[in-house]
mmCIF file of C-alpha atoms in Angstrom:
data_model
loop_
_atom_site.group_PDB
_atom_site.id
_atom_site.type_symbol
_atom_site.label_atom_id
_atom_site.label_comp_id
_atom_site.label_asym_id
_atom_site.label_seq_id
_atom_site.Cartn_x
_atom_site.Cartn_y
_atom_site.Cartn_z
ATOM 1 C CA MET N 1 299.407 34.672 337.534
ATOM 2 C CA SER N 2 300.324 38.117 336.169
ATOM 3 C CA ALA N 3 298.222 40.999 336.682
ATOM 4 C CA VAL N 4 297.560 41.543 332.885
ATOM 5 C CA VAL N 5 296.149 37.772 332.813
ATOM 6 C CA LYS N 6 293.906 38.347 336.096
ATOM 7 C CA TRP N 7 292.408 41.683 334.293
ATOM 8 C CA TRP N 8 291.857 40.091 330.918
ATOM 9 C CA SER N 9 290.186 36.907 332.421
ATOM 10 C CA ARG N 10 288.085 39.377 334.621
ATOM 11 C CA MET N 11 287.221 41.540 331.678
ATOM 12 C CA ALA N 12 286.196 38.612 329.332
ATOM 13 C CA ALA N 13 283.787 37.184 332.025
ATOM 14 C CA VAL N 14 282.163 40.769 332.611
ATOM 15 C CA VAL N 15 281.669 41.011 328.938
ATOM 16 C CA THR N 16 280.241 37.364 328.505
ATOM 17 C CA GLY N 17 278.102 38.063 331.577
ATOM 18 C CA ALA N 18 276.692 41.177 329.972
ATOM 19 C CA VAL N 19 276.267 39.855 326.622
ATOM 20 C CA LEU N 20 274.331 36.597 328.080
ATOM 21 C CA THR N 21 272.281 38.857 330.174
ATOM 22 C CA LEU N 22 271.009 41.526 327.475
ATOM 23 C CA VAL N 23 271.332 39.255 324.185
ATOM 24 C CA VAL N 24 269.471 35.630 325.371
ATOM 25 C CA PRO N 25 266.257 37.317 326.937
ATOM 26 C CA VAL N 26 265.823 39.629 323.701
ATOM 27 C CA HIS N 27 266.386 36.923 321.407
ATOM 28 C CA ALA N 28 263.842 34.772 322.810
ATOM 29 C CA TRP N 29 261.243 37.350 323.220
ATOM 30 C CA ALA N 30 261.558 38.129 319.759
ATOM 31 C CA ALA N 31 261.587 34.783 318.412
ATOM 32 C CA THR N 32 258.198 34.375 320.219
ATOM 33 C CA ASN N 33 256.496 37.682 319.576
ATOM 34 C CA GLY N 34 256.901 37.654 315.596
ATOM 35 C CA VAL N 35 259.159 40.756 315.928
ATOM 36 C CA ALA N 36 261.782 39.041 313.345
ATOM 37 C CA ASP N 37 259.150 39.194 310.740
ATOM 38 C CA VAL N 38 258.547 43.140 311.184
ATOM 39 C CA ALA N 39 262.554 43.554 311.272
ATOM 40 C CA VAL N 40 262.881 41.687 307.977
ATOM 41 C CA GLU N 41 260.325 44.141 306.533
ATOM 42 C CA ALA N 42 261.679 47.239 307.950
ATOM 43 C CA ALA N 43 265.288 45.951 306.417
ATOM 44 C CA ARG N 44 263.607 45.127 302.801
ATOM 45 C CA SER N 45 262.138 48.628 302.878
ATOM 46 C CA ARG N 46 264.856 50.915 304.599
ATOM 47 C CA ARG N 47 266.620 53.348 302.205
ATOM 48 C CA ARG N 48 270.109 52.866 301.475
ATOM 49 C CA GLY N 49 273.022 55.488 302.116
ATOM 50 C CA GLY N 50 273.601 57.581 305.171
ATOM 51 C CA PHE N 51 273.331 56.918 309.050
ATOM 52 C CA GLY N 52 270.095 58.682 309.441
ATOM 53 C CA PHE N 53 268.578 60.255 312.537
ATOM 54 C CA PHE N 54 268.441 57.246 314.731
ATOM 55 C CA GLY N 55 272.112 55.851 313.778
ATOM 56 C CA ILE N 56 273.530 59.288 315.059
ATOM 57 C CA PHE N 57 271.724 58.751 318.380
ATOM 58 C CA GLY N 58 272.324 54.865 318.435
ATOM 59 C CA ALA N 59 276.029 55.560 318.084
ATOM 60 C CA LEU N 60 276.097 58.254 320.750
ATOM 61 C CA CYS N 61 273.794 55.934 323.018
ATOM 62 C CA CYS N 62 276.460 52.960 322.556
ATOM 63 C CA LEU N 63 279.068 55.321 323.100
ATOM 64 C CA PHE N 64 277.720 56.386 326.247
ATOM 65 C CA VAL N 65 277.109 52.535 327.594
ATOM 66 C CA VAL N 66 280.572 51.734 326.772
ATOM 67 C CA ALA N 67 282.215 54.705 328.589
ATOM 68 C CA GLY N 68 279.913 53.504 331.878
ATOM 69 C CA ILE N 69 281.177 50.241 331.527
ATOM 70 C CA VAL N 70 284.790 51.495 331.140
ATOM 71 C CA LEU N 71 284.012 53.992 334.170
ATOM 72 C CA ALA N 72 282.990 51.168 336.353
ATOM 73 C CA ILE N 73 285.919 48.734 336.086
ATOM 74 C CA VAL N 74 288.229 51.718 336.455
ATOM 75 C CA LEU N 75 286.424 52.658 339.770
ATOM 76 C CA ILE N 76 286.260 49.052 340.598
ATOM 77 C CA SER N 77 289.957 48.479 339.892
ATOM 78 C CA ARG N 78 290.969 51.662 342.070
ATOM 79 C CA GLY N 79 289.341 50.523 344.925
ATOM 80 C CA ARG N 80 291.040 47.018 344.988
ATOM 81 C CA LYS N 81 294.489 48.684 344.933
ATOM 82 C CA ARG N 82 293.676 50.648 348.107
ATOM 83 C CA LYS N 83 292.959 47.676 349.922
#
């Protein structure tokens, strides 16, 4: 198996695990708490246009999370090459 295929399969496993770890419990909690109704009302009353205050910080937060995941993968891959 080539190194690219190994790397791709590990990356897919990490992404799948992260998604399942985060999304499934949040979805189950939101379905039982009535949060879905609040989210629908917020989406209806939300003004259209622009990212707003939360959009900028949400994008920065997302970038920090992605950067942390990439950094972890790089550090793990460097550690395996040294052995």
